[in-house]
PDB file of C-alpha atoms and ligand atoms in Angstrom:
ATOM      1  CA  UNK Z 331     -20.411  -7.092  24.590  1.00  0.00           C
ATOM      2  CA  UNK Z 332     -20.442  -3.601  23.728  1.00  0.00           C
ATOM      3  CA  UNK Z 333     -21.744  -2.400  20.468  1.00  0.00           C
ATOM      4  CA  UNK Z 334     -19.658  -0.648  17.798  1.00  0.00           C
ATOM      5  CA  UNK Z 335     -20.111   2.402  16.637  1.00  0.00           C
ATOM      6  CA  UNK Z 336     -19.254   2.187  12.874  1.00  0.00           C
ATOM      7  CA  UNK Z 337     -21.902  -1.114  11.909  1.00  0.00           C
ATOM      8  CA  UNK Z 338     -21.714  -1.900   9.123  1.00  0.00           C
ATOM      9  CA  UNK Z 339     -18.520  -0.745   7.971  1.00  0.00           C
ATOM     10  CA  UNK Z 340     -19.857   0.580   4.423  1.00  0.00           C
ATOM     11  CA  UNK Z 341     -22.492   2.829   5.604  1.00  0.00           C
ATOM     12  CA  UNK Z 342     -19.854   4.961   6.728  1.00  0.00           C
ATOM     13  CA  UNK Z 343     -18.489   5.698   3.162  1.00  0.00           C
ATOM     14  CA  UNK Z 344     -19.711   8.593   1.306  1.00  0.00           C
ATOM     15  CA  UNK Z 345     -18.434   6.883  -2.201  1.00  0.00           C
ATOM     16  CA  UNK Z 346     -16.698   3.673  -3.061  1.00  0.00           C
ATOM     17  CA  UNK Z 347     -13.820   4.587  -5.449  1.00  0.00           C
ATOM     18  CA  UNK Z 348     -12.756   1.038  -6.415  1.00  0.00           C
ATOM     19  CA  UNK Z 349     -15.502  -1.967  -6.374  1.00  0.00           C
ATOM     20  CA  UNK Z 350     -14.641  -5.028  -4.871  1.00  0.00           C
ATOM     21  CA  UNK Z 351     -15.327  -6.873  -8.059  1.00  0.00           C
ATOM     22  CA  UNK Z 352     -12.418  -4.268  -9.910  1.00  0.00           C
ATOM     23  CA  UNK Z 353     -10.015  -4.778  -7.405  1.00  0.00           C
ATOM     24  CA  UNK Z 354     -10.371  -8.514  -8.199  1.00  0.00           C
ATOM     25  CA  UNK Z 355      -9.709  -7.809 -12.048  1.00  0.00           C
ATOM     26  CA  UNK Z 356      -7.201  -5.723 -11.985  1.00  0.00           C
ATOM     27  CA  UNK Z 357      -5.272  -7.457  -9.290  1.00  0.00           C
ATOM     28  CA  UNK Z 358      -5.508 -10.507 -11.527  1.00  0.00           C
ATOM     29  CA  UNK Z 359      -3.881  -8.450 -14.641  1.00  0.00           C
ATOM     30  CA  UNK Z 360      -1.505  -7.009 -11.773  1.00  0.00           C
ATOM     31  CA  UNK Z 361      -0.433 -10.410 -11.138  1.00  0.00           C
ATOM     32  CA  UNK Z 362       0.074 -11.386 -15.361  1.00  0.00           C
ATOM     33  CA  UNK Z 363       1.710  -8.579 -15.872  1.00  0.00           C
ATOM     34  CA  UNK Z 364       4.286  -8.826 -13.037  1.00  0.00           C
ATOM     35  CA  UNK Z 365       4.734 -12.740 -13.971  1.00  0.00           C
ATOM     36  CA  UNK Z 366       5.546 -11.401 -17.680  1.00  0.00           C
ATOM     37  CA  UNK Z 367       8.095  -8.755 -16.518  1.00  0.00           C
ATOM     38  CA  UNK Z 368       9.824 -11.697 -14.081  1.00  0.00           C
ATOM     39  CA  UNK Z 369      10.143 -14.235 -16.648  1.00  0.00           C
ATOM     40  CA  UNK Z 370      10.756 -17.579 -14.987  1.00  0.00           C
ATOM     41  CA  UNK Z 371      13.104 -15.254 -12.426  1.00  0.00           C
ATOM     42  CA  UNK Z 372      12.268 -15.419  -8.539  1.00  0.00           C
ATOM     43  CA  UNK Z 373      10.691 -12.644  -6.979  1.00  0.00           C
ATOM     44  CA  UNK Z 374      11.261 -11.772  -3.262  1.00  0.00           C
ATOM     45  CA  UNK Z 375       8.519  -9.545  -2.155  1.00  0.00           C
ATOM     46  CA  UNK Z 376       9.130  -6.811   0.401  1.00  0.00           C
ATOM     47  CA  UNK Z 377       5.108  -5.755   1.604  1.00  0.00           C
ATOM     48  CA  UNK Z 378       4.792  -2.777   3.862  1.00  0.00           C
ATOM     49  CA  UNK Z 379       2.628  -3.894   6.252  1.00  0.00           C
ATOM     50  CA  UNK Z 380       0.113  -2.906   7.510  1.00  0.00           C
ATOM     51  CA  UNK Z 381      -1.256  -1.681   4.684  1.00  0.00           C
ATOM     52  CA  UNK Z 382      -0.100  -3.772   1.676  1.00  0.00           C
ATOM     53  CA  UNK Z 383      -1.506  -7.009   3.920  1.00  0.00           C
ATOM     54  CA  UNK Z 384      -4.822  -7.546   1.839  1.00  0.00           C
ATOM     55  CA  UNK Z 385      -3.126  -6.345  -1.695  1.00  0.00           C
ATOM     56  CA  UNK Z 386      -0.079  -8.343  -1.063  1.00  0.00           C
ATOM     57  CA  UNK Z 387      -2.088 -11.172  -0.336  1.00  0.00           C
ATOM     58  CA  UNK Z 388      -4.017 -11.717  -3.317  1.00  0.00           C
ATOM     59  CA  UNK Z 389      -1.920 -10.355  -5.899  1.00  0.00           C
ATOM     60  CA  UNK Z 390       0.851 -13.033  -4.797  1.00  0.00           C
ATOM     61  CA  UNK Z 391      -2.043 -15.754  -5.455  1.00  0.00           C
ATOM     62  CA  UNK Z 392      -1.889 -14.420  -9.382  1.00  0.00           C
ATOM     63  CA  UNK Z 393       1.547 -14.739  -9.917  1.00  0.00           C
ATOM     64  CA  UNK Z 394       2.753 -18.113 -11.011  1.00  0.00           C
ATOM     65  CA  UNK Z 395       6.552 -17.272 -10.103  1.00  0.00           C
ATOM     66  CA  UNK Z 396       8.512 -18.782  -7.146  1.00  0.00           C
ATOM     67  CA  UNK Z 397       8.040 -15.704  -4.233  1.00  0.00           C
ATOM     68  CA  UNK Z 398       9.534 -15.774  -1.147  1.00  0.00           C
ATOM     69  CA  UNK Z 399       7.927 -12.840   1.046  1.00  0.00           C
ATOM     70  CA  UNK Z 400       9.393 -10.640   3.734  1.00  0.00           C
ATOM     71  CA  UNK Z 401       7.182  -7.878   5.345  1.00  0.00           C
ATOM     72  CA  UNK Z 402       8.597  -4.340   6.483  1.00  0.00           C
ATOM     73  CA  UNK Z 403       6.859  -2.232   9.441  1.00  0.00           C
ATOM     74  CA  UNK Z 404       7.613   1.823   8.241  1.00  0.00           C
ATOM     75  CA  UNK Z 405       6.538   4.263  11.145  1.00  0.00           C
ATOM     76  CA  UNK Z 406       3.582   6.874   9.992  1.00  0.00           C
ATOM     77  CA  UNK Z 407       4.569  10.288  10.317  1.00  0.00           C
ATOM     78  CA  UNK Z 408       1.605  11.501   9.442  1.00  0.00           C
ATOM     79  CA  UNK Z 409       0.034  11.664  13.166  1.00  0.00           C
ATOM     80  CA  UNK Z 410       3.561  14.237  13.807  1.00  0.00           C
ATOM     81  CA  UNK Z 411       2.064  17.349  13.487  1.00  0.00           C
ATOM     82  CA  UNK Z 412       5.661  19.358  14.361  1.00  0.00           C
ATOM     83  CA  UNK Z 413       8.012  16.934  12.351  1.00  0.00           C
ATOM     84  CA  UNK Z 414       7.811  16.210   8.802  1.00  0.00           C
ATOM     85  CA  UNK Z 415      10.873  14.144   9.109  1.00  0.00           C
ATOM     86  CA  UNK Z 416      11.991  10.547   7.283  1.00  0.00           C
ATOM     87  CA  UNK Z 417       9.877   7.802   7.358  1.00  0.00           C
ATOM     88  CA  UNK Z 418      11.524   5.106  10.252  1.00  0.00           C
ATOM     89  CA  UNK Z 419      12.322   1.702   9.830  1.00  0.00           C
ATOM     90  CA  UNK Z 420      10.134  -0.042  12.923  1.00  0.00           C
ATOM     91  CA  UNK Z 421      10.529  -3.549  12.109  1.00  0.00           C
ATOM     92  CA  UNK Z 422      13.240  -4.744   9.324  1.00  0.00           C
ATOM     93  CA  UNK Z 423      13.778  -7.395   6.462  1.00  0.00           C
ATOM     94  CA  UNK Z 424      14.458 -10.919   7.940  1.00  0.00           C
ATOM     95  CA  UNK Z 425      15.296 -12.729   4.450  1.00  0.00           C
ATOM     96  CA  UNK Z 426      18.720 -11.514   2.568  1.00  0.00           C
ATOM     97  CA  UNK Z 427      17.826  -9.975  -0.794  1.00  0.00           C
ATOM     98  CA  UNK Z 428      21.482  -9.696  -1.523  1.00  0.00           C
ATOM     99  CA  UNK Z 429      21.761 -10.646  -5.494  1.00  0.00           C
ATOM    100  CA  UNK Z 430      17.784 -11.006  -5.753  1.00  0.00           C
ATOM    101  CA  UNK Z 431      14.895  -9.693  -7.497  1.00  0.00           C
ATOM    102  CA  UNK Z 432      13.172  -7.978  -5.208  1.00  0.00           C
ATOM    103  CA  UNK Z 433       9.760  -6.545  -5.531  1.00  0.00           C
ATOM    104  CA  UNK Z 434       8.591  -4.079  -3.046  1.00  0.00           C
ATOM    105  CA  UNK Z 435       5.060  -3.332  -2.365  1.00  0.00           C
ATOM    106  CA  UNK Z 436       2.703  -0.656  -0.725  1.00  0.00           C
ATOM    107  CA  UNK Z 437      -0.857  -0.128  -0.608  1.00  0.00           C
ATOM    108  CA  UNK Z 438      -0.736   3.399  -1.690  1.00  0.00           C
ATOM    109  CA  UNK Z 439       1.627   6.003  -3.262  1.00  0.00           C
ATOM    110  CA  UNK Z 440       0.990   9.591  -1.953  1.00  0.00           C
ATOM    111  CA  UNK Z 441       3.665  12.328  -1.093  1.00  0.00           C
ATOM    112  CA  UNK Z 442       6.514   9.350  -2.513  1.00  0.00           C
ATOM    113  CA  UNK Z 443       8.162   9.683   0.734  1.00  0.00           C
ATOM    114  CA  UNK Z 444       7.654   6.408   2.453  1.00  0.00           C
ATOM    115  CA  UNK Z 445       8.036   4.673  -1.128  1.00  0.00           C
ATOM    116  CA  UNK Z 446      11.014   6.778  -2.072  1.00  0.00           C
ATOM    117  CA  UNK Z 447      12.672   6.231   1.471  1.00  0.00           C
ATOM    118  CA  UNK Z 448      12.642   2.526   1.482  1.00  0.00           C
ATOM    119  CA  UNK Z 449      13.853   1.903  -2.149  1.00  0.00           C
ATOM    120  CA  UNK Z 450      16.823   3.604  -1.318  1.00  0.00           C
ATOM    121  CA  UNK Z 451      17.352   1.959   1.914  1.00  0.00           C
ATOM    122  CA  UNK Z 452      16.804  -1.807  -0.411  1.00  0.00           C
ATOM    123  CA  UNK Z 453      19.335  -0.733  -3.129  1.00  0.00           C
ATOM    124  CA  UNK Z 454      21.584  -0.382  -0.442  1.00  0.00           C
ATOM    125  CA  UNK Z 455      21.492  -4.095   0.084  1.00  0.00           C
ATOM    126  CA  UNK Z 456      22.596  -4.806  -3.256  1.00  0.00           C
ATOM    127  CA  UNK Z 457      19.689  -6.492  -4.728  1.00  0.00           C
ATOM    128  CA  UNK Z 458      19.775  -7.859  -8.458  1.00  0.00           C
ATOM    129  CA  UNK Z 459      16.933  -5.767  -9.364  1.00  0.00           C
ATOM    130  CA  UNK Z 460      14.263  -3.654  -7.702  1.00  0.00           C
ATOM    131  CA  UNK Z 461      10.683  -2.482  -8.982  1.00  0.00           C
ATOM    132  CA  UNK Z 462       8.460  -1.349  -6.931  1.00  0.00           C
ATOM    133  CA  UNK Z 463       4.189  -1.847  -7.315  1.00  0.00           C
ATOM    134  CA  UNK Z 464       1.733   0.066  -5.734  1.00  0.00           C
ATOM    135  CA  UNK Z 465      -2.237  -0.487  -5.389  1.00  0.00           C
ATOM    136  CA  UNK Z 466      -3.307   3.127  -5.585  1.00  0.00           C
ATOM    137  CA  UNK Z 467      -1.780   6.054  -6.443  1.00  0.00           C
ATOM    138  CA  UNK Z 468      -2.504   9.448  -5.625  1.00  0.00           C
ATOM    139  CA  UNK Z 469      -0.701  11.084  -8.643  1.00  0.00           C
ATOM    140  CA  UNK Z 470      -0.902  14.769  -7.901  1.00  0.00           C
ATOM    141  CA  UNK Z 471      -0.275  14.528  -4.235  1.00  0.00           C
ATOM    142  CA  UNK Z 472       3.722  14.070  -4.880  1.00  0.00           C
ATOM    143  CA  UNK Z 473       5.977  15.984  -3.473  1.00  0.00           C
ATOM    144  CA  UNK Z 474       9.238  13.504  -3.529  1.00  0.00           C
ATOM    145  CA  UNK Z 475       9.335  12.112  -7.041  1.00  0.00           C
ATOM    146  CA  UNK Z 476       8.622   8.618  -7.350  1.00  0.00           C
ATOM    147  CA  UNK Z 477       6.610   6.898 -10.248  1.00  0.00           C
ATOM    148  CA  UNK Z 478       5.810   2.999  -9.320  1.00  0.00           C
ATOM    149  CA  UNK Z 479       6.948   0.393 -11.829  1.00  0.00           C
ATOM    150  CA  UNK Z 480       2.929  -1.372 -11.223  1.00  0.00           C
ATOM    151  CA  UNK Z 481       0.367   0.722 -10.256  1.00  0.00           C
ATOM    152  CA  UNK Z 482      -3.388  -0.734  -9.475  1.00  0.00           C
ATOM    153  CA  UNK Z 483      -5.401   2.372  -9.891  1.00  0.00           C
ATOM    154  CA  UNK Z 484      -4.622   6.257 -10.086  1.00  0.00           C
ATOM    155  CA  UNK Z 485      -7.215   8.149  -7.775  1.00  0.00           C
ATOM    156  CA  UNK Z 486      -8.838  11.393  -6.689  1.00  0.00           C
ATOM    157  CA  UNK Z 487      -6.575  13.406  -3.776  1.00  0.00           C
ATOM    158  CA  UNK Z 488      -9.235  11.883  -1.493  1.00  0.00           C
ATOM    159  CA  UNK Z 489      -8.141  10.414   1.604  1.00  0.00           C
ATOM    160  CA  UNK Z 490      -9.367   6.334   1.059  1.00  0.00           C
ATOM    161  CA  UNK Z 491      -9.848   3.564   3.308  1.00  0.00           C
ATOM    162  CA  UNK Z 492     -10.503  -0.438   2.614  1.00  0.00           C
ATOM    163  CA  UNK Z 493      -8.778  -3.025   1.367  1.00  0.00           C
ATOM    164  CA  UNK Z 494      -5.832  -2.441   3.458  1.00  0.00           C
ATOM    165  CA  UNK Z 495      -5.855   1.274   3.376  1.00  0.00           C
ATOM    166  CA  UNK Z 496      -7.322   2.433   7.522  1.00  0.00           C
ATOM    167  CA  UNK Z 497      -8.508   5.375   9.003  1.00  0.00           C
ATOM    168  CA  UNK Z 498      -6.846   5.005  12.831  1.00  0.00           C
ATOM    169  CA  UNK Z 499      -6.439   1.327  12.079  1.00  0.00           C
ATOM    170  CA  UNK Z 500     -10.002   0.871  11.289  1.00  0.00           C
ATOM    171  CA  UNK Z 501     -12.029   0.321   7.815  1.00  0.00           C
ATOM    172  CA  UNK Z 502      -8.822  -2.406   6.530  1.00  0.00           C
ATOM    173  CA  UNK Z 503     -11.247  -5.219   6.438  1.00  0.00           C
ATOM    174  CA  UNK Z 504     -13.855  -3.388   3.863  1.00  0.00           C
ATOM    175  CA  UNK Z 505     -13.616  -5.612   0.549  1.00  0.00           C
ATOM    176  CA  UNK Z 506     -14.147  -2.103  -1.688  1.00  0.00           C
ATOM    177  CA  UNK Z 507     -12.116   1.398  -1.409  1.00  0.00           C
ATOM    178  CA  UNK Z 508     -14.133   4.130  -0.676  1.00  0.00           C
ATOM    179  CA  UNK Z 509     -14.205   7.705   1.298  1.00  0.00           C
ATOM    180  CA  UNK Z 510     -15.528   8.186   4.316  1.00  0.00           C
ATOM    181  CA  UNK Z 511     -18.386  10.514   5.250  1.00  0.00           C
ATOM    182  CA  UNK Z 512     -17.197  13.962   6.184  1.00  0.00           C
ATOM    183  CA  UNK Z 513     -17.975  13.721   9.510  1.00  0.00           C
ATOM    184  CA  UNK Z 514     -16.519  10.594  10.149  1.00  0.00           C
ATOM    185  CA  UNK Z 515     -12.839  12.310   8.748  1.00  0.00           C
ATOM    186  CA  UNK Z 516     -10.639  14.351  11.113  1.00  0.00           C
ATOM    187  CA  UNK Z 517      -9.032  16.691   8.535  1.00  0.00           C
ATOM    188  CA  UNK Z 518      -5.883  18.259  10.961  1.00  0.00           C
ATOM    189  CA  UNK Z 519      -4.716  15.121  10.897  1.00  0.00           C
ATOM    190  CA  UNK Z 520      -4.621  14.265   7.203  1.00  0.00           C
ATOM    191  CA  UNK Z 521      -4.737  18.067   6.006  1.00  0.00           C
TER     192      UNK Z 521
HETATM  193  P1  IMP O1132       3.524   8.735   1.350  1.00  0.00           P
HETATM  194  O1  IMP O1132       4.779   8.484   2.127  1.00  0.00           O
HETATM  195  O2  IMP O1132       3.005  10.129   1.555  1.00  0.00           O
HETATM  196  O3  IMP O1132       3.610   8.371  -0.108  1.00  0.00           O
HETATM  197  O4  IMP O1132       2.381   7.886   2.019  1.00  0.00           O
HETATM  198  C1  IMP O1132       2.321   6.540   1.982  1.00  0.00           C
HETATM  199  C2  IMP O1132       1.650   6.013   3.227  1.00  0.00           C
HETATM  200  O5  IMP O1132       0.694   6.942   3.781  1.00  0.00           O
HETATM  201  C3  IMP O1132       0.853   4.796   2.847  1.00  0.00           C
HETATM  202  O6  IMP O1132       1.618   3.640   3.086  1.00  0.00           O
HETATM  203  C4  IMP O1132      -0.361   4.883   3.748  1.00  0.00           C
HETATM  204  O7  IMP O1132      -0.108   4.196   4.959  1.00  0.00           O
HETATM  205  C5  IMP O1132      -0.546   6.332   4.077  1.00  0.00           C
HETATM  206  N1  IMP O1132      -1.612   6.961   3.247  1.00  0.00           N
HETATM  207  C6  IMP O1132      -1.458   7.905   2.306  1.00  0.00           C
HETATM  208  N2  IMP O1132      -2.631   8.242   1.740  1.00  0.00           N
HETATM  209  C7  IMP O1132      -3.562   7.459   2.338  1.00  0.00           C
HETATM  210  C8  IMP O1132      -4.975   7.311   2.158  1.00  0.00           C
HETATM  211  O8  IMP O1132      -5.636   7.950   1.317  1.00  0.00           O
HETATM  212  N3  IMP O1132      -5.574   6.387   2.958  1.00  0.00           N
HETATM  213  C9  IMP O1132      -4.900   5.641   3.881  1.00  0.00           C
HETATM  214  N4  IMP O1132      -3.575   5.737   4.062  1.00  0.00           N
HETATM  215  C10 IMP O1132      -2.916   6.643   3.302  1.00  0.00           C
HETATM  216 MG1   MG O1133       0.789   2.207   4.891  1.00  0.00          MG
END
């Protein structure tokens, strides 16, 4: 077998933003606080996957309500350096959220487009309700406005990886979200 590069995963961070042992609490109050706003209601849960994956995953463990999940695939168009254009739909709903309360979640709110892009595409589907919760959010990176009805954390315009969040589909497994070491970053891309 050949050896990987980046072993351990965490000795490639420069700092960890958000312990594992806060993500843990505040997904827990994530997960009261979204059972309080619900009621006794049933949610259905649009994730964005990959990223939301890991959050999704444990925060649907905290709330008591009935859930049924659905997962969305949105194309990146980050890696386009010439087009800036709308995020795509890759891989659609399955479940009908016709008449339901749906609650649509992302691992991280940044420029608002993808988030911004896919509410309006739900509401077009006539759901009962909509809200919308978010793990991190990179507040003064907006440039569509879009304010999350849940937010996990507000953080630093720093590019973060763990707990979902990757770096060319790696670092998702990490437990904690952290930064990675300058040289293991390739700004043009992210810039
Ligand atoms: P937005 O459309 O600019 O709000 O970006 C949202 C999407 O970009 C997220 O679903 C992530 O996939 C990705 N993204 C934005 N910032 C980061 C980051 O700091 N780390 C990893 N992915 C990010
Ligand atoms: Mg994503």
């Amino acid at each position: 077998m050949t050896k990987a590069k980046n072993f351990p995963l965490h000795a490639d961070l420069e700092t960890v933003l958000v312990s594992e042992k806060d993500i843990k609490k505040r997904v827990k109050k994530l997960g009261a606080e979204i059972a309080t706003a619900y009621g006794d209601e049933e949610i259905t849960v649009v994730s964005i996957i990959n990223g939301a994956i890991f959050f999704t995953a444990d925060l649907l463990r905290e709330i008591p309500n009935p859930v049924r999940l659905d997962c969305i695939r949105i194309s990146s168009y980050r890696n386009d350096t010439k087009s800036v254009g709308q995020p795509k739909l890759l891989q659609s709903l399955t479940l009908d959220i016709a008449n339901r309360h749906v609650l649509l979640i992302d691992d991280i709110l940044d420029t608002g487009k993808t988030f911004s892009s896919v509410a309006n595409m739900l509401k077009k589907l006539n759901p009962a309700s909509l809200h919308t919760c978010v793990l991190l959010d990179k507040r003064g990176r907006r440039e569509v406005e879009f304010e999350a009805d849940f937010v996990g954390f507000e953080i630093p315009d720093k590019f973060a990886v763990g707990y979902g969040l990757d770096f060319a589909e790696r670092y998702r497994n990490l437990p904690c979200i952290g930064v990675l070491k300058p040289n293991l970053q390739n700004p043009p891309e992210w810039a």
